[in-house]
Structure formats: structure tokens, C-alpha cells
Amino acid sequence: MIHLKIDYTKVNGFVSENEINAFQSRIDTAQKELLEETGKGNDFLGWVNLPSEIDENLLSSLETDAHEISKMAEVYVVIGIGGSYLGARAVIEALNHNFAALKSDRKSPLVIYAGQNISEDYMADLLEILDNKDYALTVISKSGTTTEPAVAFRILKNHIEKKYGKAEACKRIIAITDKSKGALKTLADNEGYKTYVVPDNVGGRYSVLTPVGLLPIAVAGFNIRKMVEGAANMQKQLEKSSSISLSPAAQYAAVRNALLEKGKTTEIMVNYQPNLYYLTEWWKQLYGESEGKENKGIFPAGVGFTTDLHSMGQYIQEGLRNIFETVLSIEKPHKNIEVPVDKDDLDGLNFISGKRIHEVNEKAELGTMLAHVDGGVPNIKITLPEINELTLGELIYFYEFACGLSGYVLGVNPFDQPGVEAYKKNMFALLGKPGFEKESEDISKRL
Ligand code: PA5
């Protein structure tokens, strides 16, 4: 049984039921390609069966290591970028206390991140904090050669070795990388670090249910078995049928492609809970890298309401009409606070006193959705009853599967990312990397 619901009635008037259903045969083909591994990029479909086939020994080992790390560290640094970073952060922030960093009664290490930028100030500030904290770190890179995490790891490796000595530092470092190749694998073997494997057939942005996501999530104190269970429930549900009337992934893939055909080239993912910010970031990578190629694809954007109603709300209501919204709606908060009554009522808000803050948020959500639809912005609504490990597992697998379907319907390979190499080539040419002499010469003429 799954908890996620999808409602696309608020795309009526922008695309018809017939126009959506016209995608059925392309969705059927896409689903067959995913499940039978016959489509483009079929050597990267390891994520499809990950939830149902996950190894019990792997889960136990991740839990044991997470426990060891929480005994030795008050801060846990996760080094990685893109698919080797966003999934873990999305889940940890969604499940965490909103002010986890300030909580003194934390039972698990505070997870912080490095290697997702090349900011010197960020790194200097991080080192300053780590000088005075007990910490452990995990470096994650499938290729083992990505510049940002490699630079961060060089610096943090020196720091942790200086702080604890080489032998103790070695116990505090885990590497997650390819099973046999790449610079990080070689380094980990040479240094004797514990390692976990990123499976060959799972790309970065689909790797949250591998150790890439699961180890940091477990260290943060969350139940990775529940998350995998949620994903497995969704997998079972989606494998049953590709019918647009039955499968939420088929619905989402068909509706967004139908909207694209109507000129809706930007999808804005909306949430009303600040702790879902990184879930949107993860979703943006998943859909942006999977679909944005061959001069095609819906541009994935994100907003957090009601915060951004006071900034981006104007554009969404009245700007260029090439957008649609997908609202991730959470039915039940975990906590309970009411708007207090005020005897002077100077702000005129006594009419909502006694109501839960969530009720106000819900009315903001409903009112905004209707206003945006009236303003020419079709809305899709994805609902979860609450945020927990089980529902997040469902949601993650839903988005991944729908992304595979949607990419195939669009006619692209949803599992490669050739375009991300272009900036790297220029950066290496500008930095004078050996082997890039010709590129260095060419680029210097353009400056
Ligand atoms: O989705 C992807 O493939 C990318 O975002 C990668 O995950 C990212 O570039 C990091 O790569 P790596 O894990 O090889 O360091």
C-alpha cells in the first residue's frame, strides 16, 4: 500500500484528458524499456530494482558504521557533489529538526557538507569549526576524480590526520566510490579506509538508495530500513501497471509532457515546508540532468512558499505564461501550535486565533493554487500524509521512476549527462591541467 497521491485536475483547461491519455502508448513503451532494460542508457538501470533487492548485510553494515560514527563524532562531514550529495542532504533535512545545528540534546552527529562548492571562505569556515569538534568524515565520489570533492578531501584529510594522527584518522574516514577503479578507490585502498561501493549501473542522481544516501542518512539517526521499505512499496505499485489511470508515475510523466507540448517549458516544484528545500534541489538535479539535453526538456525550478510568494509570487501570477507548478503538499505536521489570541488585536488577526498554524498554511496553499490556475499556471498536486522515512522512500522512488518514463517519452537518454563536461573542460584549460594544452591555447584567445 502506498501513501502518495497525485491530483492533476487543476491542469484541466490547459490540457484535456484526451491529450493526456494520448501519451498512453508512449508511456507503455517507456515502462517496458525501463523494466526490460531495452531503452537508451540501459546500463544505468540498477536503481530500478534497488529497493526490492537491497542486501540485508549491506543495511546491517551501514547501521553498524553509523552507530560507530555517532559514538566517535559530534559532527559528521559528508564530502560530495551533485548525485553524490543531494539525495542524502534532501532526506536528512526533510527529517531533521529545523534548527538541528542549535539543538543541544541531539542524539546523532550534526551532518554538514563539503565538496559541493569551491569556495575558499566556506572551506576556511569549516576548518575553523572542525578545529574544535570531534568529527568523522565520508567522502563520496563515484568517478573518484571530481574536482570539488577531491579538493575538499585533500584539505580535510590533512586536517583530520593532523588532529587525530594517521591511525585514528583512518578509522574516522569512510570512502564511497567505484568497486575497483578511480583515484578515490586507489587512495582508499592505499590508506586502508573502509569503503562502500556505488554500483556501476546506478548513476549519481539515482543513487540515494545506495550507500551514497543511506550511510549519511543512517548517521543522522534516521531509519534507512523504513525508507527502503517505502521505496519498495512504490516499486511494487509502479511495476504493476503503466496505465495513466492507475500509476501515479505514468500520470506525472504523461501530464508534464502534455503540458510541455502546450508550451509549458518550465516546471516549478513548490513546497510549503522549509525543510523540503533540499528535496526540491535533489528533484531539480534528477529532472534537469535527465531531461535537459538535445535541446529538449522542461526546465526544473523550485520555490518555497509562502516565503517566495513575497518574491517570486509576482512572476508566477503574471509573468511569461510558459510555466506550470507541481505542489508537494504535506497533510499533517508533526507538531502543534495555534495562533494566539491578542486582546488588542492591532494586526486584526483574532479571526484566526485558535487555529493551527498548519491550517493557515493549508489555506495559503489552496488559495495560491487557485490564484495561479486563474493566472494561467496549471497545477499538479502530489500529496504525502506526513514526512517520514517511509513516505520519503515512496516519494523518491516515484520521482525516479516517473523521471525515467518522462525522459523516454521525451526521446532522450535519461541516464547520461554529457553536458556537464563542458565547464570542466574550460576550467581545466584555464587552470593549465596537463593534457589540456590545446584547450588552454584556444580558450586564452577568447579572453
Ligand atoms: O548525477 C551525476 O552523475 C552527477 O551529478 C554526479 O553525481 C556528480 O558530478 C558527482 O560525481 P562523482 O560521484 O563521480 O564525484
PDB file of N, CA and C in Angstrom, residues 225-294:
ATOM      1  N   ARG A 225      15.880   1.455   6.942  1.00  0.00           N
ATOM      2  CA  ARG A 225      15.042   0.305   6.532  1.00  0.00           C
ATOM      3  C   ARG A 225      13.643   0.774   6.154  1.00  0.00           C
ATOM      4  N   LYS A 226      13.121   1.707   6.914  1.00  0.00           N
ATOM      5  CA  LYS A 226      11.776   2.249   6.608  1.00  0.00           C
ATOM      6  C   LYS A 226      11.795   2.958   5.251  1.00  0.00           C
ATOM      7  N   MET A 227      12.900   3.653   4.991  1.00  0.00           N
ATOM      8  CA  MET A 227      12.989   4.368   3.719  1.00  0.00           C
ATOM      9  C   MET A 227      13.009   3.389   2.546  1.00  0.00           C
ATOM     10  N   VAL A 228      13.801   2.338   2.702  1.00  0.00           N
ATOM     11  CA  VAL A 228      13.878   1.327   1.648  1.00  0.00           C
ATOM     12  C   VAL A 228      12.512   0.639   1.508  1.00  0.00           C
ATOM     13  N   GLU A 229      11.853   0.401   2.643  1.00  0.00           N
ATOM     14  CA  GLU A 229      10.522  -0.235   2.599  1.00  0.00           C
ATOM     15  C   GLU A 229       9.529   0.640   1.806  1.00  0.00           C
ATOM     16  N   GLY A 230       9.577   1.942   2.070  1.00  0.00           N
ATOM     17  CA  GLY A 230       8.694   2.862   1.339  1.00  0.00           C
ATOM     18  C   GLY A 230       8.979   2.815  -0.157  1.00  0.00           C
ATOM     19  N   ALA A 231      10.258   2.813  -0.497  1.00  0.00           N
ATOM     20  CA  ALA A 231      10.639   2.769  -1.916  1.00  0.00           C
ATOM     21  C   ALA A 231      10.204   1.449  -2.546  1.00  0.00           C
ATOM     22  N   ALA A 232      10.369   0.352  -1.779  1.00  0.00           N
ATOM     23  CA  ALA A 232       9.982  -0.976  -2.309  1.00  0.00           C
ATOM     24  C   ALA A 232       8.467  -1.044  -2.519  1.00  0.00           C
ATOM     25  N   ASN A 233       7.713  -0.432  -1.608  1.00  0.00           N
ATOM     26  CA  ASN A 233       6.246  -0.406  -1.786  1.00  0.00           C
ATOM     27  C   ASN A 233       5.885   0.326  -3.073  1.00  0.00           C
ATOM     28  N   MET A 234       6.587   1.437  -3.301  1.00  0.00           N
ATOM     29  CA  MET A 234       6.303   2.205  -4.518  1.00  0.00           C
ATOM     30  C   MET A 234       6.734   1.413  -5.756  1.00  0.00           C
ATOM     31  N   GLN A 235       7.889   0.764  -5.668  1.00  0.00           N
ATOM     32  CA  GLN A 235       8.368  -0.036  -6.800  1.00  0.00           C
ATOM     33  C   GLN A 235       7.316  -1.078  -7.190  1.00  0.00           C
ATOM     34  N   LYS A 236       6.806  -1.775  -6.168  1.00  0.00           N
ATOM     35  CA  LYS A 236       5.804  -2.830  -6.404  1.00  0.00           C
ATOM     36  C   LYS A 236       4.570  -2.239  -7.096  1.00  0.00           C
ATOM     37  N   GLN A 237       4.137  -1.107  -6.609  1.00  0.00           N
ATOM     38  CA  GLN A 237       2.951  -0.452  -7.157  1.00  0.00           C
ATOM     39  C   GLN A 237       3.172  -0.040  -8.616  1.00  0.00           C
ATOM     40  N   LEU A 238       4.319   0.555  -8.898  1.00  0.00           N
ATOM     41  CA  LEU A 238       4.557   1.108 -10.233  1.00  0.00           C
ATOM     42  C   LEU A 238       4.809   0.020 -11.259  1.00  0.00           C
ATOM     43  N   GLU A 239       5.401  -1.088 -10.798  1.00  0.00           N
ATOM     44  CA  GLU A 239       5.675  -2.179 -11.734  1.00  0.00           C
ATOM     45  C   GLU A 239       4.395  -2.865 -12.218  1.00  0.00           C
ATOM     46  N   LYS A 240       3.348  -2.736 -11.394  1.00  0.00           N
ATOM     47  CA  LYS A 240       2.092  -3.442 -11.713  1.00  0.00           C
ATOM     48  C   LYS A 240       1.450  -2.987 -13.003  1.00  0.00           C
ATOM     49  N   SER A 241       1.514  -1.670 -13.238  1.00  0.00           N
ATOM     50  CA  SER A 241       0.759  -1.149 -14.374  1.00  0.00           C
ATOM     51  C   SER A 241       1.351   0.157 -14.869  1.00  0.00           C
ATOM     52  N   SER A 242       1.308   0.338 -16.183  1.00  0.00           N
ATOM     53  CA  SER A 242       1.737   1.625 -16.736  1.00  0.00           C
ATOM     54  C   SER A 242       0.521   2.449 -17.169  1.00  0.00           C
ATOM     55  N   SER A 243      -0.655   2.025 -16.740  1.00  0.00           N
ATOM     56  CA  SER A 243      -1.865   2.735 -17.141  1.00  0.00           C
ATOM     57  C   SER A 243      -1.903   4.132 -16.510  1.00  0.00           C
ATOM     58  N   ILE A 244      -2.193   5.123 -17.326  1.00  0.00           N
ATOM     59  CA  ILE A 244      -2.257   6.502 -16.808  1.00  0.00           C
ATOM     60  C   ILE A 244      -3.349   6.619 -15.745  1.00  0.00           C
ATOM     61  N   SER A 245      -4.364   5.779 -15.832  1.00  0.00           N
ATOM     62  CA  SER A 245      -5.425   5.880 -14.820  1.00  0.00           C
ATOM     63  C   SER A 245      -5.031   5.198 -13.505  1.00  0.00           C
ATOM     64  N   LEU A 246      -3.980   4.376 -13.507  1.00  0.00           N
ATOM     65  CA  LEU A 246      -3.633   3.625 -12.290  1.00  0.00           C
ATOM     66  C   LEU A 246      -2.289   4.006 -11.672  1.00  0.00           C
ATOM     67  N   SER A 247      -1.324   4.359 -12.505  1.00  0.00           N
ATOM     68  CA  SER A 247       0.033   4.568 -11.985  1.00  0.00           C
ATOM     69  C   SER A 247       0.320   6.062 -11.770  1.00  0.00           C
ATOM     70  N   PRO A 248       0.658   6.460 -10.534  1.00  0.00           N
ATOM     71  CA  PRO A 248       0.976   7.875 -10.323  1.00  0.00           C
ATOM     72  C   PRO A 248       2.184   8.341 -11.139  1.00  0.00           C
ATOM     73  N   ALA A 249       3.141   7.440 -11.372  1.00  0.00           N
ATOM     74  CA  ALA A 249       4.319   7.844 -12.156  1.00  0.00           C
ATOM     75  C   ALA A 249       3.931   8.062 -13.614  1.00  0.00           C
ATOM     76  N   ALA A 250       3.071   7.185 -14.125  1.00  0.00           N
ATOM     77  CA  ALA A 250       2.597   7.348 -15.509  1.00  0.00           C
ATOM     78  C   ALA A 250       1.815   8.653 -15.631  1.00  0.00           C
ATOM     79  N   GLN A 251       1.005   8.951 -14.619  1.00  0.00           N
ATOM     80  CA  GLN A 251       0.224  10.195 -14.638  1.00  0.00           C
ATOM     81  C   GLN A 251       1.154  11.407 -14.686  1.00  0.00           C
ATOM     82  N   TYR A 252       2.110  11.411 -13.785  1.00  0.00           N
ATOM     83  CA  TYR A 252       3.010  12.578 -13.699  1.00  0.00           C
ATOM     84  C   TYR A 252       3.789  12.742 -15.016  1.00  0.00           C
ATOM     85  N   ALA A 253       4.315  11.628 -15.532  1.00  0.00           N
ATOM     86  CA  ALA A 253       5.103  11.695 -16.773  1.00  0.00           C
ATOM     87  C   ALA A 253       4.230  12.153 -17.944  1.00  0.00           C
ATOM     88  N   ALA A 254       3.015  11.632 -18.017  1.00  0.00           N
ATOM     89  CA  ALA A 254       2.144  11.992 -19.149  1.00  0.00           C
ATOM     90  C   ALA A 254       1.709  13.449 -19.053  1.00  0.00           C
ATOM     91  N   VAL A 255       1.305  13.869 -17.854  1.00  0.00           N
ATOM     92  CA  VAL A 255       0.781  15.234 -17.706  1.00  0.00           C
ATOM     93  C   VAL A 255       1.872  16.264 -17.992  1.00  0.00           C
ATOM     94  N   ARG A 256       3.071  16.059 -17.452  1.00  0.00           N
ATOM     95  CA  ARG A 256       4.117  17.078 -17.672  1.00  0.00           C
ATOM     96  C   ARG A 256       4.535  17.128 -19.151  1.00  0.00           C
ATOM     97  N   ASN A 257       4.526  15.972 -19.843  1.00  0.00           N
ATOM     98  CA  ASN A 257       4.846  16.004 -21.275  1.00  0.00           C
ATOM     99  C   ASN A 257       3.722  16.645 -22.088  1.00  0.00           C
ATOM    100  N   ALA A 258       2.465  16.417 -21.649  1.00  0.00           N
ATOM    101  CA  ALA A 258       1.332  17.059 -22.333  1.00  0.00           C
ATOM    102  C   ALA A 258       1.418  18.579 -22.151  1.00  0.00           C
ATOM    103  N   LEU A 259       1.805  19.011 -20.962  1.00  0.00           N
ATOM    104  CA  LEU A 259       1.944  20.450 -20.706  1.00  0.00           C
ATOM    105  C   LEU A 259       3.092  21.041 -21.534  1.00  0.00           C
ATOM    106  N   LEU A 260       4.168  20.281 -21.644  1.00  0.00           N
ATOM    107  CA  LEU A 260       5.307  20.745 -22.449  1.00  0.00           C
ATOM    108  C   LEU A 260       4.858  20.993 -23.893  1.00  0.00           C
ATOM    109  N   GLU A 261       4.060  20.073 -24.390  1.00  0.00           N
ATOM    110  CA  GLU A 261       3.587  20.237 -25.776  1.00  0.00           C
ATOM    111  C   GLU A 261       2.730  21.486 -25.941  1.00  0.00           C
ATOM    112  N   LYS A 262       2.169  21.972 -24.837  1.00  0.00           N
ATOM    113  CA  LYS A 262       1.371  23.214 -24.880  1.00  0.00           C
ATOM    114  C   LYS A 262       2.233  24.450 -24.625  1.00  0.00           C
ATOM    115  N   GLY A 263       3.540  24.259 -24.597  1.00  0.00           N
ATOM    116  CA  GLY A 263       4.430  25.416 -24.409  1.00  0.00           C
ATOM    117  C   GLY A 263       4.797  25.697 -22.966  1.00  0.00           C
ATOM    118  N   LYS A 264       4.427  24.776 -22.058  1.00  0.00           N
ATOM    119  CA  LYS A 264       4.791  24.969 -20.645  1.00  0.00           C
ATOM    120  C   LYS A 264       6.192  24.370 -20.457  1.00  0.00           C
ATOM    121  N   THR A 265       7.186  25.188 -20.655  1.00  0.00           N
ATOM    122  CA  THR A 265       8.562  24.682 -20.709  1.00  0.00           C
ATOM    123  C   THR A 265       9.293  24.737 -19.362  1.00  0.00           C
ATOM    124  N   THR A 266       8.652  25.327 -18.353  1.00  0.00           N
ATOM    125  CA  THR A 266       9.270  25.381 -17.012  1.00  0.00           C
ATOM    126  C   THR A 266       8.321  24.757 -15.998  1.00  0.00           C
ATOM    127  N   GLU A 267       8.842  23.856 -15.200  1.00  0.00           N
ATOM    128  CA  GLU A 267       8.053  23.267 -14.108  1.00  0.00           C
ATOM    129  C   GLU A 267       8.616  23.817 -12.796  1.00  0.00           C
ATOM    130  N   ILE A 268       7.743  24.373 -11.995  1.00  0.00           N
ATOM    131  CA  ILE A 268       8.191  24.890 -10.692  1.00  0.00           C
ATOM    132  C   ILE A 268       7.720  23.930  -9.608  1.00  0.00           C
ATOM    133  N   MET A 269       8.664  23.349  -8.894  1.00  0.00           N
ATOM    134  CA  MET A 269       8.320  22.481  -7.765  1.00  0.00           C
ATOM    135  C   MET A 269       8.091  23.376  -6.544  1.00  0.00           C
ATOM    136  N   VAL A 270       6.933  23.200  -5.940  1.00  0.00           N
ATOM    137  CA  VAL A 270       6.526  24.075  -4.839  1.00  0.00           C
ATOM    138  C   VAL A 270       6.434  23.269  -3.550  1.00  0.00           C
ATOM    139  N   ASN A 271       6.955  23.825  -2.468  1.00  0.00           N
ATOM    140  CA  ASN A 271       6.669  23.208  -1.171  1.00  0.00           C
ATOM    141  C   ASN A 271       6.258  24.300  -0.198  1.00  0.00           C
ATOM    142  N   TYR A 272       5.630  23.884   0.867  1.00  0.00           N
ATOM    143  CA  TYR A 272       5.215  24.828   1.920  1.00  0.00           C
ATOM    144  C   TYR A 272       5.914  24.537   3.234  1.00  0.00           C
ATOM    145  N   GLN A 273       6.984  23.752   3.186  1.00  0.00           N
ATOM    146  CA  GLN A 273       7.736  23.375   4.391  1.00  0.00           C
ATOM    147  C   GLN A 273       9.211  23.663   4.118  1.00  0.00           C
ATOM    148  N   PRO A 274       9.829  24.569   4.871  1.00  0.00           N
ATOM    149  CA  PRO A 274      11.225  24.920   4.600  1.00  0.00           C
ATOM    150  C   PRO A 274      12.178  23.727   4.626  1.00  0.00           C
ATOM    151  N   ASN A 275      11.831  22.695   5.396  1.00  0.00           N
ATOM    152  CA  ASN A 275      12.779  21.565   5.451  1.00  0.00           C
ATOM    153  C   ASN A 275      12.727  20.697   4.186  1.00  0.00           C
ATOM    154  N   LEU A 276      11.888  21.090   3.216  1.00  0.00           N
ATOM    155  CA  LEU A 276      11.870  20.365   1.935  1.00  0.00           C
ATOM    156  C   LEU A 276      12.711  21.067   0.870  1.00  0.00           C
ATOM    157  N   TYR A 277      13.424  22.113   1.276  1.00  0.00           N
ATOM    158  CA  TYR A 277      14.219  22.876   0.301  1.00  0.00           C
ATOM    159  C   TYR A 277      15.170  21.957  -0.488  1.00  0.00           C
ATOM    160  N   TYR A 278      15.892  21.104   0.229  1.00  0.00           N
ATOM    161  CA  TYR A 278      16.877  20.263  -0.469  1.00  0.00           C
ATOM    162  C   TYR A 278      16.242  19.109  -1.227  1.00  0.00           C
ATOM    163  N   LEU A 279      15.017  18.770  -0.865  1.00  0.00           N
ATOM    164  CA  LEU A 279      14.314  17.766  -1.666  1.00  0.00           C
ATOM    165  C   LEU A 279      14.043  18.349  -3.052  1.00  0.00           C
ATOM    166  N   THR A 280      13.680  19.617  -3.073  1.00  0.00           N
ATOM    167  CA  THR A 280      13.489  20.285  -4.363  1.00  0.00           C
ATOM    168  C   THR A 280      14.814  20.370  -5.118  1.00  0.00           C
ATOM    169  N   GLU A 281      15.906  20.644  -4.395  1.00  0.00           N
ATOM    170  CA  GLU A 281      17.212  20.700  -5.062  1.00  0.00           C
ATOM    171  C   GLU A 281      17.556  19.343  -5.688  1.00  0.00           C
ATOM    172  N   TRP A 282      17.276  18.272  -4.940  1.00  0.00           N
ATOM    173  CA  TRP A 282      17.539  16.921  -5.450  1.00  0.00           C
ATOM    174  C   TRP A 282      16.680  16.660  -6.681  1.00  0.00           C
ATOM    175  N   TRP A 283      15.385  17.025  -6.601  1.00  0.00           N
ATOM    176  CA  TRP A 283      14.459  16.838  -7.732  1.00  0.00           C
ATOM    177  C   TRP A 283      14.929  17.629  -8.957  1.00  0.00           C
ATOM    178  N   LYS A 284      15.434  18.849  -8.708  1.00  0.00           N
ATOM    179  CA  LYS A 284      15.913  19.672  -9.821  1.00  0.00           C
ATOM    180  C   LYS A 284      17.060  18.965 -10.546  1.00  0.00           C
ATOM    181  N   GLN A 285      17.970  18.397  -9.774  1.00  0.00           N
ATOM    182  CA  GLN A 285      19.078  17.685 -10.433  1.00  0.00           C
ATOM    183  C   GLN A 285      18.557  16.478 -11.208  1.00  0.00           C
ATOM    184  N   LEU A 286      17.662  15.723 -10.538  1.00  0.00           N
ATOM    185  CA  LEU A 286      17.148  14.500 -11.165  1.00  0.00           C
ATOM    186  C   LEU A 286      16.531  14.808 -12.526  1.00  0.00           C
ATOM    187  N   TYR A 287      15.646  15.787 -12.554  1.00  0.00           N
ATOM    188  CA  TYR A 287      14.935  16.073 -13.803  1.00  0.00           C
ATOM    189  C   TYR A 287      15.776  16.910 -14.763  1.00  0.00           C
ATOM    190  N   GLY A 288      16.551  17.832 -14.226  1.00  0.00           N
ATOM    191  CA  GLY A 288      17.366  18.699 -15.095  1.00  0.00           C
ATOM    192  C   GLY A 288      18.432  17.912 -15.838  1.00  0.00           C
ATOM    193  N   GLU A 289      19.153  17.050 -15.125  1.00  0.00           N
ATOM    194  CA  GLU A 289      20.223  16.273 -15.762  1.00  0.00           C
ATOM    195  C   GLU A 289      19.660  15.156 -16.628  1.00  0.00           C
ATOM    196  N   SER A 290      18.472  14.671 -16.259  1.00  0.00           N
ATOM    197  CA  SER A 290      17.925  13.541 -17.001  1.00  0.00           C
ATOM    198  C   SER A 290      17.281  13.981 -18.307  1.00  0.00           C
ATOM    199  N   GLU A 291      16.635  15.161 -18.302  1.00  0.00           N
ATOM    200  CA  GLU A 291      15.857  15.541 -19.483  1.00  0.00           C
ATOM    201  C   GLU A 291      16.473  16.667 -20.305  1.00  0.00           C
ATOM    202  N   GLY A 292      17.327  17.462 -19.691  1.00  0.00           N
ATOM    203  CA  GLY A 292      17.830  18.649 -20.399  1.00  0.00           C
ATOM    204  C   GLY A 292      18.954  18.324 -21.343  1.00  0.00           C
ATOM    205  N   LYS A 293      18.640  17.851 -22.516  1.00  0.00           N
ATOM    206  CA  LYS A 293      19.670  17.515 -23.498  1.00  0.00           C
ATOM    207  C   LYS A 293      19.058  17.510 -24.892  1.00  0.00           C
ATOM    208  N   GLU A 294      19.888  17.478 -25.891  1.00  0.00           N
ATOM    209  CA  GLU A 294      19.431  17.505 -27.294  1.00  0.00           C
ATOM    210  C   GLU A 294      18.502  18.697 -27.530  1.00  0.00           C
TER     211      GLU A 294
END
